[in-house]
Coordinates of C-alpha atoms in Angstrom, one line a residue:
X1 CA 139.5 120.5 170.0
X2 CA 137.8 118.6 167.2
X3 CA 135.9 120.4 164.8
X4 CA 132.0 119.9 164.3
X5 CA 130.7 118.4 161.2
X6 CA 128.5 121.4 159.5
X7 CA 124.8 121.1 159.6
X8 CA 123.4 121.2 156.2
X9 CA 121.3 123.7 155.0
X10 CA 117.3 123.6 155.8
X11 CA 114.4 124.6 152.8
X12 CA 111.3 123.7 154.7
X13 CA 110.4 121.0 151.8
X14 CA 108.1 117.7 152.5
X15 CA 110.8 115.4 153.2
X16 CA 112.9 117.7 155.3
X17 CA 111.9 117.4 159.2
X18 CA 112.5 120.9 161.0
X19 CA 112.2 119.3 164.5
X20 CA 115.1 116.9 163.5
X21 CA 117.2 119.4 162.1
X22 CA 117.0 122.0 165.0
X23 CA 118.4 118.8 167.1
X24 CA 121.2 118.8 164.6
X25 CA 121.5 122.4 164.8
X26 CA 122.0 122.0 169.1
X27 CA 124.3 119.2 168.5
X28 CA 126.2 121.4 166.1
X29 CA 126.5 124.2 168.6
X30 CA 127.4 121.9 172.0
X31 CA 130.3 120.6 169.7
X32 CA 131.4 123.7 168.9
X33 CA 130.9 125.2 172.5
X34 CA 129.4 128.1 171.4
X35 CA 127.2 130.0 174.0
X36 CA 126.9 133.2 172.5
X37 CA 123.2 134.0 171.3
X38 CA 124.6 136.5 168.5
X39 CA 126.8 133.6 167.5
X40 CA 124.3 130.7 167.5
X41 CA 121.3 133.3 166.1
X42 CA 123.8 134.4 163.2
X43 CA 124.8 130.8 162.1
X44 CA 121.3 129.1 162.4
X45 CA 120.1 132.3 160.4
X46 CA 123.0 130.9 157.5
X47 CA 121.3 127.7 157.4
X48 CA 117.5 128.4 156.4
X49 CA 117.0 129.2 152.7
X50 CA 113.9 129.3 150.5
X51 CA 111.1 129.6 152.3
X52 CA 112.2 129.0 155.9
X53 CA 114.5 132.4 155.2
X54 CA 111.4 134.2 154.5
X55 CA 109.9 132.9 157.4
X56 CA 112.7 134.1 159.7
X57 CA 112.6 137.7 158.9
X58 CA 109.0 137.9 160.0
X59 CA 110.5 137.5 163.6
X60 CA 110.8 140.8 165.5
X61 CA 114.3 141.6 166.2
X62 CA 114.4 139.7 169.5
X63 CA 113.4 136.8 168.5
X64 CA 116.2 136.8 165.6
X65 CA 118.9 137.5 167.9
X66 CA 118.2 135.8 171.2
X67 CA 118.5 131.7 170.7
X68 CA 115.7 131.1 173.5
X69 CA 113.3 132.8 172.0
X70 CA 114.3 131.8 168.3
X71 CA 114.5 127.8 169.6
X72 CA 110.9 128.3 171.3
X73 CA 109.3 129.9 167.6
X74 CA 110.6 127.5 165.6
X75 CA 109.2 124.2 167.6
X76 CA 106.3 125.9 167.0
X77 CA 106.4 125.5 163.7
X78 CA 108.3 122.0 164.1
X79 CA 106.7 120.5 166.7
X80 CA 108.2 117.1 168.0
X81 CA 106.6 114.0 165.9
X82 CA 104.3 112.4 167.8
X83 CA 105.3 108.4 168.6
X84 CA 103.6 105.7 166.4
X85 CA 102.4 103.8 169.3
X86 CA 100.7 106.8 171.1
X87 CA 98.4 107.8 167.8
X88 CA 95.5 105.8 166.0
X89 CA 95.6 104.3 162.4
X90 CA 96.1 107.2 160.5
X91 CA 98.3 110.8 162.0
X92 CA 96.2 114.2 161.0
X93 CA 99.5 114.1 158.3
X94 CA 98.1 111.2 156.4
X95 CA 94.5 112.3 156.4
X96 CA 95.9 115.2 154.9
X97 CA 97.8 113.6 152.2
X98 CA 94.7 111.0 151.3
X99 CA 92.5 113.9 150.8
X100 CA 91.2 113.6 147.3
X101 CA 88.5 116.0 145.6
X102 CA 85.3 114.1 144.1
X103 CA 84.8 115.0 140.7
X104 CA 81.5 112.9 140.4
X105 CA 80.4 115.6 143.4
X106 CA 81.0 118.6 141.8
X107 CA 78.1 118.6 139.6
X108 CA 75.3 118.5 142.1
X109 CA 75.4 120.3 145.5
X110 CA 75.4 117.6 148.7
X111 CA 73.5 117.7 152.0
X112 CA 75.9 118.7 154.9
X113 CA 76.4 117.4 158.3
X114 CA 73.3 119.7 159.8
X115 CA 71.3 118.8 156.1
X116 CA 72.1 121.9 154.3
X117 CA 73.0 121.5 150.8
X118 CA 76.2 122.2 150.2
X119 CA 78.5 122.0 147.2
X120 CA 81.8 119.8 147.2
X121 CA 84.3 121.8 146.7
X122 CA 83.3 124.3 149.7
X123 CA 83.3 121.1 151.9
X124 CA 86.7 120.3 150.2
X125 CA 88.0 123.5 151.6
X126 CA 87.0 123.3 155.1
X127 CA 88.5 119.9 155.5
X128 CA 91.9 121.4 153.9
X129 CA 91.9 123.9 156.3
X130 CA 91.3 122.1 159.4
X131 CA 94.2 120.1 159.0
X132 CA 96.2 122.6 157.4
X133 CA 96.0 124.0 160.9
X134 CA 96.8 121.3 163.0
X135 CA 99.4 120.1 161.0
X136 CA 102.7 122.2 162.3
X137 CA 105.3 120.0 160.8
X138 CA 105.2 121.7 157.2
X139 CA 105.3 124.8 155.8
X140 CA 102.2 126.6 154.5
X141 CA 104.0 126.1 151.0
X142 CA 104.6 122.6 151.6
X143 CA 100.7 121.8 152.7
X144 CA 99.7 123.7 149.2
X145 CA 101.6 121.9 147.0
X146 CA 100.2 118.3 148.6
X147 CA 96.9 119.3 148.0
X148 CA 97.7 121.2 144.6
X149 CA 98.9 117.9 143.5
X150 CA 96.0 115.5 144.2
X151 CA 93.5 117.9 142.7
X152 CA 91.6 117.3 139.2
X153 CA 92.8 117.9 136.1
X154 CA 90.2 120.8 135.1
X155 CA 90.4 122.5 139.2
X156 CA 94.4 122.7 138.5
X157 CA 93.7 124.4 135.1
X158 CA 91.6 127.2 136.9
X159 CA 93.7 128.3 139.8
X160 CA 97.1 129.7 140.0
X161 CA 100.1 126.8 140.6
X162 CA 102.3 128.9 141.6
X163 CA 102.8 132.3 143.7
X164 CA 106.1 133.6 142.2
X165 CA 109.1 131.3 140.8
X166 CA 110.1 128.1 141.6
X167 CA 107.9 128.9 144.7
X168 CA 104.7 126.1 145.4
X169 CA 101.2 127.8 146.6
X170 CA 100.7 128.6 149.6
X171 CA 97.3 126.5 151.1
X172 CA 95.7 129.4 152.4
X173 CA 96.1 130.9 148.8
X174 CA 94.7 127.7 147.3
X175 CA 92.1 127.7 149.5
X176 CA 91.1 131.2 148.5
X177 CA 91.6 130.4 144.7
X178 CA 89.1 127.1 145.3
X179 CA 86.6 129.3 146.9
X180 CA 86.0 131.8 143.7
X181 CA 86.2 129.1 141.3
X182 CA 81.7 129.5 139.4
X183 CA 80.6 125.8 140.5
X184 CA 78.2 125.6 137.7
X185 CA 80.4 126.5 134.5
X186 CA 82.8 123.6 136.1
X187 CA 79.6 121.4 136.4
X188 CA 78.5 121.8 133.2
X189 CA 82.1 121.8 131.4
X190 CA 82.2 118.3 133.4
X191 CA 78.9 116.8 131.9
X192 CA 79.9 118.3 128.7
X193 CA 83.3 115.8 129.2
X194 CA 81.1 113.3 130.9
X195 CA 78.8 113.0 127.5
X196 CA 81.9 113.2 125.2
X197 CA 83.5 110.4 126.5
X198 CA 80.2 108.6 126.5
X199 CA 79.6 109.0 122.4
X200 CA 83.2 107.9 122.2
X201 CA 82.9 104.6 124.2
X202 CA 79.4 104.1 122.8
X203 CA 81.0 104.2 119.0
X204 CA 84.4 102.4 119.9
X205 CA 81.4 99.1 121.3
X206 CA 79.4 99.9 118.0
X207 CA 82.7 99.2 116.0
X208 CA 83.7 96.5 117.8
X209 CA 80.6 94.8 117.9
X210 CA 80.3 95.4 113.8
X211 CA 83.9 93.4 113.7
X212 CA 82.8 90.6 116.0
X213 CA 79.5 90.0 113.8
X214 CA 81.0 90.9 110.4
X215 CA 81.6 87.4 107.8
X216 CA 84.4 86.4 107.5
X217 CA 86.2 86.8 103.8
X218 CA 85.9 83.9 101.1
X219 CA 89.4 82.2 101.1
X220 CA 88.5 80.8 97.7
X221 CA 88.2 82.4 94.6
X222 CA 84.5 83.3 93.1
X223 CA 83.7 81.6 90.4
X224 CA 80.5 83.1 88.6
X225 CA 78.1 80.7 87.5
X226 CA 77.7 79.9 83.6
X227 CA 74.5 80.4 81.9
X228 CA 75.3 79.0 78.1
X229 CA 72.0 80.0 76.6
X230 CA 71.8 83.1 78.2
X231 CA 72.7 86.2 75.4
X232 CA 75.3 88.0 76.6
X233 CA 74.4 91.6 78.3
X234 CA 75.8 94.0 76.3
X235 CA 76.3 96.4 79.0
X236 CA 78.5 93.8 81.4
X237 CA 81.8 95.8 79.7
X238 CA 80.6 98.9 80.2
X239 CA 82.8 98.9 83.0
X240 CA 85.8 98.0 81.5
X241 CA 88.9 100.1 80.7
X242 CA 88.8 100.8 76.7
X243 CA 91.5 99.4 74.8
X244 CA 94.8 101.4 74.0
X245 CA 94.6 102.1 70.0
X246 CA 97.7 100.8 68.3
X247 CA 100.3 103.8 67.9
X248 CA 99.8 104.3 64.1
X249 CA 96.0 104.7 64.6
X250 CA 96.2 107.1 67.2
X251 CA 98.8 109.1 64.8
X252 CA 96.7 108.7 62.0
X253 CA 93.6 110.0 64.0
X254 CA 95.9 113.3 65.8
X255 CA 96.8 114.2 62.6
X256 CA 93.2 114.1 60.6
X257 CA 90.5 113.7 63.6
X258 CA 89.3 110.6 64.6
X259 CA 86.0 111.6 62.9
X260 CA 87.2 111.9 59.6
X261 CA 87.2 109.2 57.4
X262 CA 90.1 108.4 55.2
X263 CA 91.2 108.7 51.4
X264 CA 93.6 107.6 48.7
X265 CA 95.8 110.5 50.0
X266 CA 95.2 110.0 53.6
X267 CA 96.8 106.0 53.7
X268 CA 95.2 104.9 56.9
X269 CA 97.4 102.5 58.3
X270 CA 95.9 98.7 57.8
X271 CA 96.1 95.4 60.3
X272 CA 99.3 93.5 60.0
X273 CA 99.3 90.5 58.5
X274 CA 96.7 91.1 55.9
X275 CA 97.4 91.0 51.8
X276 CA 98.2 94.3 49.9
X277 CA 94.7 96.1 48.7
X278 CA 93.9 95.3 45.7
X279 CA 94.4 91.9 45.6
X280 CA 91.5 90.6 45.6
X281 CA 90.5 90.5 49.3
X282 CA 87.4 91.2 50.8
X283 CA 87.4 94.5 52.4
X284 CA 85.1 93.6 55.0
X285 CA 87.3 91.4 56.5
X286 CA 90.4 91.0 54.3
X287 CA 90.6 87.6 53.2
X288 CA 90.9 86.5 49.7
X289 CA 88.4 84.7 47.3
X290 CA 85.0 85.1 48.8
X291 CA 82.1 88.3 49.0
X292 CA 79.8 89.6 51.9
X293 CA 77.3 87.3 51.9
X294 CA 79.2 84.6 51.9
X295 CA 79.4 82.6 55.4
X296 CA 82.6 82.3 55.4
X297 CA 82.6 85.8 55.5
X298 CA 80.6 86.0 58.1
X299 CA 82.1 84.3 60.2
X300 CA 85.5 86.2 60.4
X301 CA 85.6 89.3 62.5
X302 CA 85.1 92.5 60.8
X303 CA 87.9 95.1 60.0
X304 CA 87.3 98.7 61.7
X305 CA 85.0 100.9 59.9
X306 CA 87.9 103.1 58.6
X307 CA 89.9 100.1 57.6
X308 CA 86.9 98.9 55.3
X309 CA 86.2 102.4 53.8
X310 CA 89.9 103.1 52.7
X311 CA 89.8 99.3 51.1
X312 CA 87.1 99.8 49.1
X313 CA 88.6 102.9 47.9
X314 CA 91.8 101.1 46.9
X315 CA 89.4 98.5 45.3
X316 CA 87.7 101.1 43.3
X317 CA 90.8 103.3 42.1
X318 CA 92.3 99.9 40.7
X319 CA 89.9 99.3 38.1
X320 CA 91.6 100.3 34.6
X321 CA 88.9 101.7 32.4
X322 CA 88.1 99.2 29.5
X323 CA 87.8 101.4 26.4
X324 CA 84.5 102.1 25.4
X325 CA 83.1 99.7 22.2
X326 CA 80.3 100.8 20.2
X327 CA 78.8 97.4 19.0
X328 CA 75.4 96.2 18.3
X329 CA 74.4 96.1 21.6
X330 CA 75.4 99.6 22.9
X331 CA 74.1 100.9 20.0
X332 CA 70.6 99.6 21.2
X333 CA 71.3 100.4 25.0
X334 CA 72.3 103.8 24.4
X335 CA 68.8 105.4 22.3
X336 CA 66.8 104.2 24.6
X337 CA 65.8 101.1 22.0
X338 CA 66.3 98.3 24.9
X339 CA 62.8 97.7 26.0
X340 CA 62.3 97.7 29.6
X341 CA 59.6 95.5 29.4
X342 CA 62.0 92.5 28.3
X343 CA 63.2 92.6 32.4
X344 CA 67.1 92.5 31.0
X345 CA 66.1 89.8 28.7
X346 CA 68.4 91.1 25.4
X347 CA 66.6 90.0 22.2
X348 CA 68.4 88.2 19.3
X349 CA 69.7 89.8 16.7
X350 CA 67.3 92.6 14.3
X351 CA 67.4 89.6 11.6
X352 CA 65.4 87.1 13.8
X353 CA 63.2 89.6 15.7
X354 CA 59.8 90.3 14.9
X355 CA 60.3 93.9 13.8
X356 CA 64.0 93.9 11.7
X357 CA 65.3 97.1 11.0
X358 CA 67.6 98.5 8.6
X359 CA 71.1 99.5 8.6
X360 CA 70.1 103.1 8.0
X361 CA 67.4 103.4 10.8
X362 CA 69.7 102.0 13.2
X363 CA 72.4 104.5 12.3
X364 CA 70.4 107.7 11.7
X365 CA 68.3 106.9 15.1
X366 CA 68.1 109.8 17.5
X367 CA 67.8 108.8 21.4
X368 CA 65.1 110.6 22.8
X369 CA 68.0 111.2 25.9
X370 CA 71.6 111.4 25.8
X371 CA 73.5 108.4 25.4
X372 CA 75.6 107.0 28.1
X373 CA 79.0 105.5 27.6
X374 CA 79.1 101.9 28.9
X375 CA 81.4 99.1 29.5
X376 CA 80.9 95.9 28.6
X377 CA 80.4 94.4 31.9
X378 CA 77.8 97.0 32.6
X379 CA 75.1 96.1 29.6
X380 CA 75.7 92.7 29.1
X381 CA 74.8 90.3 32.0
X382 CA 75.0 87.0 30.5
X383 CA 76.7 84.7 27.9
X384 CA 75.5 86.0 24.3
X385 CA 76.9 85.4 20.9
X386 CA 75.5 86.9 18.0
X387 CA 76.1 87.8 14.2
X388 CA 75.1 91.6 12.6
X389 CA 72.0 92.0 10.8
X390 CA 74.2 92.5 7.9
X391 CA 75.9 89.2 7.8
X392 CA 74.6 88.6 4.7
X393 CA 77.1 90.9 3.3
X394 CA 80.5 88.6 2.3
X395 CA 82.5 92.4 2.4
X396 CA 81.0 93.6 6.0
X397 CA 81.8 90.8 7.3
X398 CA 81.3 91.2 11.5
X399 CA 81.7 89.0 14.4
X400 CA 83.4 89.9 17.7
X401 CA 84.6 85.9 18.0
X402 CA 86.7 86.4 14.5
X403 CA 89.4 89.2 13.3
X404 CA 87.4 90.2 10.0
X405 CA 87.5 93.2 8.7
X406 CA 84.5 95.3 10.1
X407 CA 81.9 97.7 9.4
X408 CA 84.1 101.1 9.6
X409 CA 80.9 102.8 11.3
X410 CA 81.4 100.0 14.0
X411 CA 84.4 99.4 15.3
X412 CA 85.4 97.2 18.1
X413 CA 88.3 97.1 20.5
X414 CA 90.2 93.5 20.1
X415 CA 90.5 92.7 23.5
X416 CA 89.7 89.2 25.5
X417 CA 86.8 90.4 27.4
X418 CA 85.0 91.1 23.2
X419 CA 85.1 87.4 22.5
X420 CA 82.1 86.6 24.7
X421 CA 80.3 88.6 27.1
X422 CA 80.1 87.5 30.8
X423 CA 78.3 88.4 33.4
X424 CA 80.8 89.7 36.4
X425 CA 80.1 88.1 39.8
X426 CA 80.3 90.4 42.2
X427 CA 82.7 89.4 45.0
X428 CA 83.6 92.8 46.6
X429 CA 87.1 92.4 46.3
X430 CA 89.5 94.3 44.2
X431 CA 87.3 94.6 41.4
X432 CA 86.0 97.6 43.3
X433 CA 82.5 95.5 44.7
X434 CA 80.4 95.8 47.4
X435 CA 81.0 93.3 49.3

């Protein structure tokens, strides 16, 4: 005898038919010639798992051991597929599967057949549950999962997916869950999404519309127009990044504050590229032969504030104290006997002035204030030449142009500035001037 190929086993799932597979389980047994009920009720028992296993042991015990009564159950629950040609458009099974759940409905209650208001989702339920019962090809697992699948986002958040593991929810469970779901906290948690997704599509158009209307950039550079007698604004670099300070600067300043100004100690460092001080430059601006006011001056860019002030002290500490001479002129300079009315006019010597004096009155004179030591260059401001009152004398003989013997009371330093005295032009260089 040739043995029967075995019948695979049966779950009950969507794309298993149960009709189809009991005619497999016949075939099965009239292959295997077996009669016995025990037999054929003990293997077809072998073959359900999952949910159609479940579903068996809810038989009585007659039914699950007598094949008659077994076969006759289970077409019940499997009917026969009813033949394309005999039904309309669209089986009871595809109205099922197209049902969908309006979510624009779910707001706002609708008038029913007989007018009542009504709200969607208890119309949803009642049409799920007509089919659900006409439908005998699938499982009551199988018919919840359809519908479980095809339902909104937010209804699948709020009822329960599943009734144990691995195990899809039963429709009469879903149907129950559907029913106690608060209609107006899902109504208003739907215009709340509703007005969301408005403000977001309202500001994505605003954006774009901005792009579409917004100029399009300058391919050329901007040049700013020139204005040549226009003064310059002096706040147009106020926005500019100051300039790094050269590193001996900034060393200079860390070490002694950048508020302090320097001294002969101190060396502040100077510009390159400019002559040693105290050599004659300008201090203002460094250059060589010329003072403040001269144009040339002003025309050259200023050295920094400290630069200037440490320059003019090297200026000043270079002078070399000319010894002090005590000569005719001093001698009236320093009592007081210069007349201020003269305006720096010096008169000629006490032999052609209108009041001469004598040797003794000039040498016994008291100053009514105390006499000031002065150079040369500071009391005489011009060319002047002259011979002592007592040139008459052949022994005291005295002029500061000759090497004769002098007066001893009078004695003057042989030097080159004594042969004439000239007034110094002040250049503020490294005589120690302002400049």
């Amino acid at each position: 005898m040739m043995m029967s190929t075995k019948v695979p086993p049966f779950s009950g799932t969507m794309n298993e038919n149960g009709y189809e597979w009991l005619k497999d389980i016949e075939s099965f047994f009239m292959e295997a010639q077996w009669t016995d009920n025990t037999r054929q009720c003990k293997y077809f028992c072998l073959c359900l798992c999952g949910d159609t296993d479940c579903h068996f042991n809810s038989f009585d015990n007659a039914t699950q051991q007598t094949w008659t009564l077994l076969r006759a159950q289970w077409i019940k629950a499997y009917p026969p597929p009813i033949p394309e040609e005999t039904t309309s458009e669209m089986t009871e099974l595809n109205l099922f599967k197209a049902l969908r759940l309006d979510i624009s409905k779910i707001t706002e209650p609708i008038p029913d057949k007989d007018g009542s208001l009504t709200w969607e989702m208890i119309r949803f339920v009642r049409t799920l549950r007509y089919y659900g019962d006409r439908i005998l090809s699938m499982s009551d697992e199988s018919k919840g999962a359809e519908a479980y699948s095809h339902l909104p986002t937010i209804i699948q958040d709020k009822v329960t997916a599943h009734s144990g593991p691995s195990l899809n929810p039963k429709l009469s469970s879903l149907c129950t869950d559907l029913l106690k779901l608060n209609h107006h906290d899902i109504a208003n948690h739907i215009k709340e999404q509703a007005k969301e997704k408005n403000e977001l599509q309202n500001q994505l158009t605003s954006i774009q519309s901005s792009i579409n209307h917004s100029s399009r950039p300058i391919t050329t550079a901007y040049i700013p127009p020139t204005y040549p007698h226009t003064p310059p604004n002096p706040h147009a670099y106020n926005f500019q990044p100051t300039p790094t300070m050269p590193p001996p600067i900034r060393a200079w300043d860390n070490r002694y504050g950048r508020t302090t100004y320097p001294t002969i100690d101190t060396k502040y460092p100077l510009t390159p590229g400019l002559p040693t001080p105290s050599s004659n430059e300008c201090w203002r601006c460094g250059k060589v032969d010329h003072n403040r006011n001269d144009p040339e001056c002003s025309q050259n860019p200023a050295l920094p504030i400290k630069e200037q002030a440490y320059c003019h002290l090297i200026a000043l500490s270079s002078q070399i104290p000319r010894p002090l001479t005590h000569n005719y002129t001093t001698n009236l300079v320093e009592p007081g006997l210069f007349p201020h009315q003269y305006n720096h006019q010096y008169p000629i010597n006490p032999i052609h002035s209108h009041n001469p004096c004598s040797f003794d009155q000039y040498y016994n004179y008291s100053p009514p204030h105390p006499t000031t030591l002065l150079y040369h260059h500071e009391v005489i401001l011009q060319y002047h030449d002259y011979n002592p009152h007592y040139a008459h004398d052949p022994y005291y003989t005295y002029d500061i142009q000759h090497s004769e013997p002098e007066h001893p009371v009078y004695s003057t330093t042989r030097n080159a500035i004594n042969r004439s005295y000239i007034v110094v032009v002040d250049l503020g260089n490294g005589t120690g001037g302002d400049a």
